[in-house]
Amino acid sequence: MAIERTLSIIKPDATKRNLTGKIVAKFEDAGLRVVASKRIHLSLAQAGAFYAEHAARGFYGELCEFMASEPVVVQVLQGEGAIAKNRDVMGATNPANAADGTIRKEFALSVGENSVHGSDSEASAAREIAFFFSGLELVG
Ligand code: RTP
Ligand code: MG
């Protein structure tokens, strides 16, 4: 399988509860390497731009306000099949449906406050990585 890069966000509900280290450990234990990382506080406009694909959804306003409510940690994860592997480690969007051992099963509070974001395709990963990082900031 090809070496891929994917964009991860540790969301406000998790940074607020000091879960950053525990979540990064799950990525590393799964064989994903953190090749870029920064803690930022998104503005409402930045959160809206990042999640623009969901603009027509009923939860969009709530999602953007949540993502701008507290700092987040944005990271690029690298590894074999990293896009799908990260989604596996994250678990289902709704923690009630997430498998045992996944980040969302262990830490998520609700379908909205679900601790992590992960790119869902190669195209999303390329767009989302470029949204937050320049090429010089990715150190493989
Ligand atoms: P993400 O994009 O954050 O990695 O999550 P995902 O692919 O698993 O889920 P997606 O359908 O892309 O939804 C993006 C985020 O919107 C919030 N959401 N709230 N209240 C709701 O019914 C609802 N549905 C989705 C979640 O924070 C979800 O992760
Ligand atoms: Mg998504």
mmCIF file of C-alpha atoms and ligand atoms in Angstrom:
data_model
loop_
_atom_site.group_PDB
_atom_site.id
_atom_site.type_symbol
_atom_site.label_atom_id
_atom_site.label_comp_id
_atom_site.label_asym_id
_atom_site.label_seq_id
_atom_site.Cartn_x
_atom_site.Cartn_y
_atom_site.Cartn_z
ATOM 1 C CA MET A 1 0.000 0.000 0.000
ATOM 2 C CA ALA A 2 1.182 3.517 -0.758
ATOM 3 C CA ILE A 3 2.575 5.921 1.825
ATOM 4 C CA GLU A 4 -0.053 8.651 2.249
ATOM 5 C CA ARG A 5 -0.502 11.840 4.233
ATOM 6 C CA THR A 6 -3.767 12.868 5.868
ATOM 7 C CA LEU A 7 -4.991 15.846 7.864
ATOM 8 C CA SER A 8 -6.076 15.319 11.454
ATOM 9 C CA ILE A 9 -7.662 17.806 13.841
ATOM 10 C CA ILE A 10 -7.907 17.214 17.574
ATOM 11 C CA LYS A 11 -11.152 19.073 18.236
ATOM 12 C CA PRO A 12 -12.021 21.554 21.034
ATOM 13 C CA ASP A 13 -13.782 19.019 23.275
ATOM 14 C CA ALA A 14 -10.539 17.007 23.403
ATOM 15 C CA THR A 15 -7.988 19.828 23.758
ATOM 16 C CA LYS A 16 -10.153 21.271 26.556
ATOM 17 C CA ARG A 17 -9.975 17.978 28.470
ATOM 18 C CA ASN A 18 -6.153 17.615 28.005
ATOM 19 C CA LEU A 19 -6.561 14.556 25.778
ATOM 20 C CA THR A 20 -4.074 15.632 23.085
ATOM 21 C CA GLY A 21 -1.295 13.289 24.236
ATOM 22 C CA LYS A 22 -3.576 10.276 24.630
ATOM 23 C CA ILE A 23 -4.984 10.830 21.127
ATOM 24 C CA VAL A 24 -1.540 11.258 19.537
ATOM 25 C CA ALA A 25 -0.478 8.002 21.234
ATOM 26 C CA LYS A 26 -3.342 6.209 19.436
ATOM 27 C CA PHE A 27 -2.098 7.527 16.076
ATOM 28 C CA GLU A 28 1.490 6.507 16.801
ATOM 29 C CA ASP A 29 0.490 3.080 18.113
ATOM 30 C CA ALA A 30 -1.326 2.496 14.790
ATOM 31 C CA GLY A 31 1.860 3.261 12.839
ATOM 32 C CA LEU A 32 0.990 6.818 11.852
ATOM 33 C CA ARG A 33 3.832 9.349 12.111
ATOM 34 C CA VAL A 34 3.154 12.995 13.013
ATOM 35 C CA VAL A 35 5.030 14.941 10.290
ATOM 36 C CA ALA A 36 3.539 18.371 11.133
ATOM 37 C CA SER A 37 1.675 19.712 14.156
ATOM 38 C CA LYS A 38 0.399 23.013 15.499
ATOM 39 C CA ARG A 39 -2.080 24.308 18.060
ATOM 40 C CA ILE A 40 -4.296 27.094 16.746
ATOM 41 C CA HIS A 41 -7.553 28.824 17.641
ATOM 42 C CA LEU A 42 -9.740 28.947 14.511
ATOM 43 C CA SER A 43 -11.897 31.976 13.844
ATOM 44 C CA LEU A 44 -15.533 31.341 12.959
ATOM 45 C CA ALA A 45 -14.752 32.262 9.343
ATOM 46 C CA GLN A 46 -11.811 29.839 9.185
ATOM 47 C CA ALA A 47 -13.921 27.010 10.646
ATOM 48 C CA GLY A 48 -16.633 27.815 8.104
ATOM 49 C CA ALA A 49 -14.171 27.721 5.218
ATOM 50 C CA PHE A 50 -12.652 24.444 6.365
ATOM 51 C CA TYR A 51 -16.062 22.729 6.617
ATOM 52 C CA ALA A 52 -17.566 24.495 3.544
ATOM 53 C CA GLU A 53 -18.631 21.124 2.082
ATOM 54 C CA HIS A 54 -21.202 20.899 4.905
ATOM 55 C CA ALA A 55 -22.595 24.440 4.437
ATOM 56 C CA ALA A 56 -26.056 23.197 3.458
ATOM 57 C CA ARG A 57 -26.359 20.784 6.405
ATOM 58 C CA GLY A 58 -28.501 21.562 9.447
ATOM 59 C CA PHE A 59 -25.582 21.113 11.836
ATOM 60 C CA TYR A 60 -23.200 23.489 9.969
ATOM 61 C CA GLY A 61 -23.633 26.554 12.222
ATOM 62 C CA GLU A 62 -23.276 24.494 15.377
ATOM 63 C CA LEU A 63 -20.240 22.680 13.922
ATOM 64 C CA CYS A 64 -18.450 25.942 13.029
ATOM 65 C CA GLU A 65 -19.147 27.505 16.428
ATOM 66 C CA PHE A 66 -17.875 24.385 18.153
ATOM 67 C CA MET A 67 -14.680 24.271 16.062
ATOM 68 C CA ALA A 68 -13.996 27.942 16.892
ATOM 69 C CA SER A 69 -14.872 27.606 20.596
ATOM 70 C CA GLU A 70 -11.445 26.508 21.912
ATOM 71 C CA PRO A 71 -7.994 25.757 20.464
ATOM 72 C CA VAL A 72 -7.497 22.752 18.186
ATOM 73 C CA VAL A 73 -4.383 20.771 17.282
ATOM 74 C CA VAL A 74 -3.998 20.300 13.522
ATOM 75 C CA GLN A 75 -1.594 17.607 12.364
ATOM 76 C CA VAL A 76 -0.425 15.820 9.253
ATOM 77 C CA LEU A 77 -0.185 12.058 9.750
ATOM 78 C CA GLN A 78 1.919 9.935 7.423
ATOM 79 C CA GLY A 79 2.022 6.196 6.864
ATOM 80 C CA GLU A 80 0.900 3.264 4.740
ATOM 81 C CA GLY A 81 -2.716 3.846 3.777
ATOM 82 C CA ALA A 82 -2.789 6.743 6.250
ATOM 83 C CA ILE A 83 -6.151 8.152 5.112
ATOM 84 C CA ALA A 84 -8.154 4.972 5.774
ATOM 85 C CA LYS A 85 -6.001 3.977 8.751
ATOM 86 C CA ASN A 86 -6.683 7.296 10.484
ATOM 87 C CA ARG A 87 -10.426 6.894 9.871
ATOM 88 C CA ASP A 88 -10.213 3.403 11.438
ATOM 89 C CA VAL A 89 -8.396 4.716 14.507
ATOM 90 C CA MET A 90 -10.941 7.562 14.835
ATOM 91 C CA GLY A 91 -14.046 5.338 14.735
ATOM 92 C CA ALA A 92 -17.566 6.173 13.554
ATOM 93 C CA THR A 93 -18.774 9.810 13.535
ATOM 94 C CA ASN A 94 -21.332 9.032 16.260
ATOM 95 C CA PRO A 95 -19.498 7.584 19.285
ATOM 96 C CA ALA A 96 -22.534 5.387 19.984
ATOM 97 C CA ASN A 97 -21.635 3.504 16.780
ATOM 98 C CA ALA A 98 -17.847 3.569 17.220
ATOM 99 C CA ALA A 99 -15.915 0.317 17.687
ATOM 100 C CA ASP A 100 -14.104 -0.508 20.922
ATOM 101 C CA GLY A 101 -10.577 0.889 21.092
ATOM 102 C CA THR A 102 -11.259 3.783 18.717
ATOM 103 C CA ILE A 103 -10.658 7.396 19.703
ATOM 104 C CA ARG A 104 -14.313 8.357 19.374
ATOM 105 C CA LYS A 105 -15.505 5.342 21.401
ATOM 106 C CA GLU A 106 -13.079 6.203 24.181
ATOM 107 C CA PHE A 107 -13.220 10.005 24.222
ATOM 108 C CA ALA A 108 -16.052 11.546 22.146
ATOM 109 C CA LEU A 109 -18.896 13.240 24.006
ATOM 110 C CA SER A 110 -21.520 13.247 21.218
ATOM 111 C CA VAL A 111 -21.934 13.123 17.425
ATOM 112 C CA GLY A 112 -20.990 16.805 17.294
ATOM 113 C CA GLU A 113 -18.276 16.916 19.969
ATOM 114 C CA ASN A 114 -16.476 13.862 18.665
ATOM 115 C CA SER A 115 -12.835 14.681 19.502
ATOM 116 C CA VAL A 116 -11.164 14.277 16.083
ATOM 117 C CA HIS A 117 -11.455 15.112 12.403
ATOM 118 C CA GLY A 118 -9.786 13.118 9.627
ATOM 119 C CA SER A 119 -9.635 13.591 5.860
ATOM 120 C CA ASP A 120 -11.996 11.196 4.073
ATOM 121 C CA SER A 121 -10.280 10.842 0.651
ATOM 122 C CA GLU A 122 -7.046 11.613 -1.199
ATOM 123 C CA ALA A 123 -8.604 14.778 -2.632
ATOM 124 C CA SER A 124 -9.786 15.969 0.805
ATOM 125 C CA ALA A 125 -6.398 15.195 2.336
ATOM 126 C CA ALA A 126 -4.578 17.283 -0.285
ATOM 127 C CA ARG A 127 -6.999 20.205 0.135
ATOM 128 C CA GLU A 128 -7.062 20.052 3.940
ATOM 129 C CA ILE A 129 -3.272 19.741 4.356
ATOM 130 C CA ALA A 130 -2.795 22.768 2.086
ATOM 131 C CA PHE A 131 -5.430 24.665 4.111
ATOM 132 C CA PHE A 132 -3.205 24.579 7.218
ATOM 133 C CA PHE A 133 0.391 23.864 6.173
ATOM 134 C CA SER A 134 2.977 24.883 3.606
ATOM 135 C CA GLY A 135 5.192 22.201 2.084
ATOM 136 C CA LEU A 136 8.153 23.409 4.157
ATOM 137 C CA GLU A 137 6.269 22.576 7.371
ATOM 138 C CA LEU A 138 5.904 18.871 6.495
ATOM 139 C CA VAL A 139 8.898 16.980 7.808
ATOM 140 C CA GLY A 140 8.599 13.309 6.879
HETATM 141 P P1 RTP B 1 -14.991 14.811 10.334
HETATM 142 O O1 RTP B 1 -15.245 15.401 8.964
HETATM 143 O O2 RTP B 1 -14.991 15.857 11.431
HETATM 144 O O3 RTP B 1 -13.762 13.951 10.356
HETATM 145 O O4 RTP B 1 -16.181 13.819 10.700
HETATM 146 P P2 RTP B 1 -16.854 12.713 9.794
HETATM 147 O O5 RTP B 1 -16.212 12.667 8.443
HETATM 148 O O6 RTP B 1 -16.863 11.457 10.580
HETATM 149 O O7 RTP B 1 -18.334 13.263 9.690
HETATM 150 P P3 RTP B 1 -18.953 14.350 8.672
HETATM 151 O O8 RTP B 1 -20.196 13.759 8.128
HETATM 152 O O9 RTP B 1 -17.909 14.822 7.718
HETATM 153 O O10 RTP B 1 -19.365 15.517 9.652
HETATM 154 C C1 RTP B 1 -18.444 16.498 10.049
HETATM 155 C C2 RTP B 1 -18.627 16.802 11.515
HETATM 156 O O11 RTP B 1 -19.856 17.485 11.705
HETATM 157 C C3 RTP B 1 -20.376 17.155 13.008
HETATM 158 N N1 RTP B 1 -21.678 16.547 12.858
HETATM 159 N N2 RTP B 1 -22.685 16.841 13.632
HETATM 160 N N3 RTP B 1 -25.245 16.936 14.845
HETATM 161 C C4 RTP B 1 -25.032 16.103 13.838
HETATM 162 O O12 RTP B 1 -25.894 15.336 13.439
HETATM 163 C C5 RTP B 1 -23.712 16.080 13.237
HETATM 164 N N4 RTP B 1 -23.362 15.346 12.203
HETATM 165 C C6 RTP B 1 -22.065 15.635 11.968
HETATM 166 C C7 RTP B 1 -19.397 16.186 13.648
HETATM 167 O O13 RTP B 1 -18.470 16.930 14.446
HETATM 168 C C8 RTP B 1 -18.726 15.585 12.440
HETATM 169 O O14 RTP B 1 -17.490 15.017 12.795
HETATM 170 MG MG MG B 2 -15.919 14.411 7.274
#
